[in-house]
mmCIF file of C-alpha atoms and ligand atoms in Angstrom:
data_model
loop_
_atom_site.group_PDB
_atom_site.id
_atom_site.type_symbol
_atom_site.label_atom_id
_atom_site.label_comp_id
_atom_site.label_asym_id
_atom_site.label_seq_id
_atom_site.Cartn_x
_atom_site.Cartn_y
_atom_site.Cartn_z
ATOM 1 C CA UNK U 1 3.248 -3.105 19.750
ATOM 2 C CA UNK U 2 3.178 -0.619 16.842
ATOM 3 C CA UNK U 3 0.351 -0.945 14.340
ATOM 4 C CA UNK U 4 1.003 -0.514 10.627
ATOM 5 C CA UNK U 5 -1.870 0.323 8.301
ATOM 6 C CA UNK U 6 -1.680 -1.701 5.085
ATOM 7 C CA UNK U 7 -3.952 0.111 2.642
ATOM 8 C CA UNK U 8 -4.999 -1.242 -0.734
ATOM 9 C CA UNK U 9 -6.755 0.699 -3.469
ATOM 10 C CA UNK U 10 -9.203 -0.125 -6.234
ATOM 11 C CA UNK U 11 -9.585 -3.544 -7.846
ATOM 12 C CA UNK U 12 -7.237 -5.253 -5.401
ATOM 13 C CA UNK U 13 -10.152 -7.149 -3.832
ATOM 14 C CA UNK U 14 -10.214 -8.970 -7.190
ATOM 15 C CA UNK U 15 -6.767 -10.505 -6.686
ATOM 16 C CA UNK U 16 -6.899 -14.176 -7.568
ATOM 17 C CA UNK U 17 -9.116 -13.648 -10.610
ATOM 18 C CA UNK U 18 -7.818 -10.250 -11.801
ATOM 19 C CA UNK U 19 -5.294 -10.585 -14.676
ATOM 20 C CA UNK U 20 -3.547 -13.576 -13.057
ATOM 21 C CA UNK U 21 -0.702 -13.356 -15.565
ATOM 22 C CA UNK U 22 0.135 -9.947 -14.042
ATOM 23 C CA UNK U 23 -0.959 -10.276 -10.408
ATOM 24 C CA UNK U 24 -0.833 -14.052 -9.757
ATOM 25 C CA UNK U 25 -3.570 -16.340 -8.477
ATOM 26 C CA UNK U 26 -3.393 -15.658 -4.735
ATOM 27 C CA UNK U 27 -6.238 -13.659 -3.210
ATOM 28 C CA UNK U 28 -6.477 -10.494 -1.139
ATOM 29 C CA UNK U 29 -7.108 -12.697 1.895
ATOM 30 C CA UNK U 30 -3.872 -14.572 1.145
ATOM 31 C CA UNK U 31 -2.130 -11.195 1.016
ATOM 32 C CA UNK U 32 -3.689 -10.180 4.330
ATOM 33 C CA UNK U 33 -2.403 -13.403 5.932
ATOM 34 C CA UNK U 34 1.086 -12.936 4.444
ATOM 35 C CA UNK U 35 1.240 -9.378 5.823
ATOM 36 C CA UNK U 36 0.063 -10.524 9.260
ATOM 37 C CA UNK U 37 2.726 -13.267 9.329
ATOM 38 C CA UNK U 38 5.517 -10.874 8.310
ATOM 39 C CA UNK U 39 4.371 -8.265 10.799
ATOM 40 C CA UNK U 40 4.356 -10.850 13.601
ATOM 41 C CA UNK U 41 7.984 -11.752 12.757
ATOM 42 C CA UNK U 42 8.850 -8.054 13.003
ATOM 43 C CA UNK U 43 6.955 -7.460 16.248
ATOM 44 C CA UNK U 44 4.349 -5.301 14.506
ATOM 45 C CA UNK U 45 0.562 -5.480 14.268
ATOM 46 C CA UNK U 46 -1.152 -4.977 10.921
ATOM 47 C CA UNK U 47 -4.467 -3.295 10.202
ATOM 48 C CA UNK U 48 -5.166 -4.464 6.637
ATOM 49 C CA UNK U 49 -7.798 -2.674 4.521
ATOM 50 C CA UNK U 50 -8.964 -2.409 0.910
ATOM 51 C CA UNK U 51 -11.341 -0.014 -0.815
ATOM 52 C CA UNK U 52 -12.389 0.954 -4.313
ATOM 53 C CA UNK U 53 -13.426 4.375 -2.989
ATOM 54 C CA UNK U 54 -11.076 7.372 -3.191
ATOM 55 C CA UNK U 55 -12.791 9.242 -0.341
ATOM 56 C CA UNK U 56 -12.532 6.197 1.932
ATOM 57 C CA UNK U 57 -8.804 5.715 1.355
ATOM 58 C CA UNK U 58 -8.249 9.448 1.970
ATOM 59 C CA UNK U 59 -10.178 9.188 5.253
ATOM 60 C CA UNK U 60 -7.908 6.291 6.276
ATOM 61 C CA UNK U 61 -4.822 8.375 5.462
ATOM 62 C CA UNK U 62 -6.208 11.202 7.636
ATOM 63 C CA UNK U 63 -6.795 8.669 10.424
ATOM 64 C CA UNK U 64 -3.188 7.466 10.082
ATOM 65 C CA UNK U 65 -1.917 11.053 10.326
ATOM 66 C CA UNK U 66 -4.002 11.698 13.454
ATOM 67 C CA UNK U 67 -2.861 8.438 15.099
ATOM 68 C CA UNK U 68 0.813 8.622 13.942
ATOM 69 C CA UNK U 69 0.425 5.262 12.189
ATOM 70 C CA UNK U 70 2.949 4.112 9.574
ATOM 71 C CA UNK U 71 1.441 3.097 6.219
ATOM 72 C CA UNK U 72 2.232 0.483 3.597
ATOM 73 C CA UNK U 73 0.175 1.702 0.638
ATOM 74 C CA UNK U 74 -0.723 0.093 -2.652
ATOM 75 C CA UNK U 75 -2.670 2.957 -4.231
ATOM 76 C CA UNK U 76 -3.430 0.799 -7.310
ATOM 77 C CA UNK U 77 -4.679 3.011 -10.167
ATOM 78 C CA UNK U 78 -4.892 6.042 -7.815
ATOM 79 C CA UNK U 79 -1.080 5.963 -7.998
ATOM 80 C CA UNK U 80 -1.157 7.489 -11.410
ATOM 81 C CA UNK U 81 -3.640 10.359 -11.066
ATOM 82 C CA UNK U 82 -4.989 11.010 -7.553
ATOM 83 C CA UNK U 83 -3.639 14.372 -6.437
ATOM 84 C CA UNK U 84 -6.221 14.246 -3.632
ATOM 85 C CA UNK U 85 -4.618 11.087 -2.242
ATOM 86 C CA UNK U 86 -1.160 12.591 -2.723
ATOM 87 C CA UNK U 87 -2.154 15.729 -0.781
ATOM 88 C CA UNK U 88 -3.588 13.606 2.053
ATOM 89 C CA UNK U 89 -0.361 11.589 2.223
ATOM 90 C CA UNK U 90 1.687 14.798 2.387
ATOM 91 C CA UNK U 91 0.144 15.340 5.867
ATOM 92 C CA UNK U 92 1.538 12.072 7.161
ATOM 93 C CA UNK U 93 3.143 11.921 10.586
ATOM 94 C CA UNK U 94 4.830 8.490 10.324
ATOM 95 C CA UNK U 95 6.713 6.396 7.727
ATOM 96 C CA UNK U 96 5.060 5.658 4.365
ATOM 97 C CA UNK U 97 6.124 3.025 1.834
ATOM 98 C CA UNK U 98 4.424 2.777 -1.578
ATOM 99 C CA UNK U 99 4.135 -0.773 -2.907
ATOM 100 C CA UNK U 100 3.101 -2.449 -6.126
ATOM 101 C CA UNK U 101 2.666 -6.132 -6.877
ATOM 102 C CA UNK U 102 3.669 -5.691 -10.507
ATOM 103 C CA UNK U 103 6.440 -3.445 -11.818
ATOM 104 C CA UNK U 104 4.591 -0.432 -13.235
ATOM 105 C CA UNK U 105 7.802 0.818 -14.904
ATOM 106 C CA UNK U 106 7.762 -2.260 -17.145
ATOM 107 C CA UNK U 107 4.111 -1.818 -18.174
ATOM 108 C CA UNK U 108 1.980 0.711 -20.102
ATOM 109 C CA UNK U 109 3.350 4.268 -20.165
ATOM 110 C CA UNK U 110 0.436 5.679 -18.095
ATOM 111 C CA UNK U 111 1.705 3.523 -15.204
ATOM 112 C CA UNK U 112 5.209 5.007 -15.311
ATOM 113 C CA UNK U 113 4.290 8.085 -13.286
ATOM 114 C CA UNK U 114 3.374 7.940 -9.604
ATOM 115 C CA UNK U 115 1.922 11.105 -8.089
ATOM 116 C CA UNK U 116 2.409 9.477 -4.681
ATOM 117 C CA UNK U 117 6.099 8.529 -4.878
ATOM 118 C CA UNK U 118 7.461 11.966 -3.987
ATOM 119 C CA UNK U 119 5.662 12.048 -0.632
ATOM 120 C CA UNK U 120 6.638 8.468 0.338
ATOM 121 C CA UNK U 121 9.846 7.398 2.062
ATOM 122 C CA UNK U 122 10.329 4.930 -0.780
ATOM 123 C CA UNK U 123 8.678 2.628 -3.286
ATOM 124 C CA UNK U 124 8.925 -1.162 -3.655
ATOM 125 C CA UNK U 125 7.510 -2.658 -6.848
ATOM 126 C CA UNK U 126 7.661 -5.806 -8.902
ATOM 127 C CA UNK U 127 8.118 -8.512 -6.271
ATOM 128 C CA UNK U 128 4.560 -9.804 -6.103
ATOM 129 C CA UNK U 129 3.302 -10.082 -2.533
ATOM 130 C CA UNK U 130 6.984 -9.899 -1.569
ATOM 131 C CA UNK U 131 6.760 -6.138 -2.159
ATOM 132 C CA UNK U 132 4.605 -5.928 0.987
ATOM 133 C CA UNK U 133 7.042 -8.086 2.989
ATOM 134 C CA UNK U 134 9.899 -5.790 2.011
ATOM 135 C CA UNK U 135 7.832 -2.695 2.788
ATOM 136 C CA UNK U 136 6.966 -3.953 6.273
ATOM 137 C CA UNK U 137 10.675 -4.655 6.830
ATOM 138 C CA UNK U 138 11.486 -1.091 5.711
ATOM 139 C CA UNK U 139 8.848 0.329 8.076
ATOM 140 C CA UNK U 140 10.257 -1.735 10.965
ATOM 141 C CA UNK U 141 13.723 -0.374 10.201
ATOM 142 C CA UNK U 142 12.447 3.226 10.170
ATOM 143 C CA UNK U 143 10.608 3.016 13.493
ATOM 144 C CA UNK U 144 12.510 3.982 16.614
ATOM 145 C CA UNK U 145 13.843 0.937 18.496
ATOM 146 C CA UNK U 146 12.577 -0.220 21.879
ATOM 147 C CA UNK U 147 15.826 0.510 23.625
HETATM 148 C C1 DQA R 1 -0.669 -1.943 -9.052
HETATM 149 C C2 DQA R 1 -0.153 -1.315 -10.342
HETATM 150 C C3 DQA R 1 -1.104 -0.234 -10.830
HETATM 151 O O1 DQA R 1 -0.639 0.323 -12.054
HETATM 152 C C4 DQA R 1 -2.483 -0.825 -11.079
HETATM 153 O O2 DQA R 1 -3.393 0.195 -11.446
HETATM 154 C C5 DQA R 1 -3.002 -1.635 -9.950
HETATM 155 C C6 DQA R 1 -2.075 -2.480 -9.202
HETATM 156 C C7 DQA R 1 0.221 -3.109 -8.578
HETATM 157 O O3 DQA R 1 0.124 -3.491 -7.413
HETATM 158 O O4 DQA R 1 0.999 -3.668 -9.377
HETATM 159 O O5 DQA R 1 -4.189 -1.661 -9.679
HETATM 160 O O6 DQA R 1 -0.657 -0.948 -8.026
#
């Protein structure tokens, strides 16, 4: 069974209490469970992680490159300025889908640019936790079939 890394950047551990009008009231653990359920439907395993630390998320991206693991990535605020994360992702060896819970294009102008988008296969934004469901589906579709 293929494993997909689901990586979450800064402040996403605060889901549930963080700006609920923007991000909803469900928690990061709810998101983890939703990803695990979707992955099971797709015949995938999920390794779900969150960090507020740029060096830690970069180390996870290096690990994914070394292990040929696909990534669903919510870079959170790193989306908008982390060239270090972007350069790490450029070394990827498996599919990468960028996700956002909110729709950054409909928010403040500093959120309109993603430095990550150009090195991803695609971006899914604005569907709440559904963005992750769609991203896992996209990863499943990109992986070679069993037969
Ligand atoms: C976010 C959008 C980003 O602009 C923001 O910095 C986040 C969350 C989202 O999932 O909607 O932390 O990535």
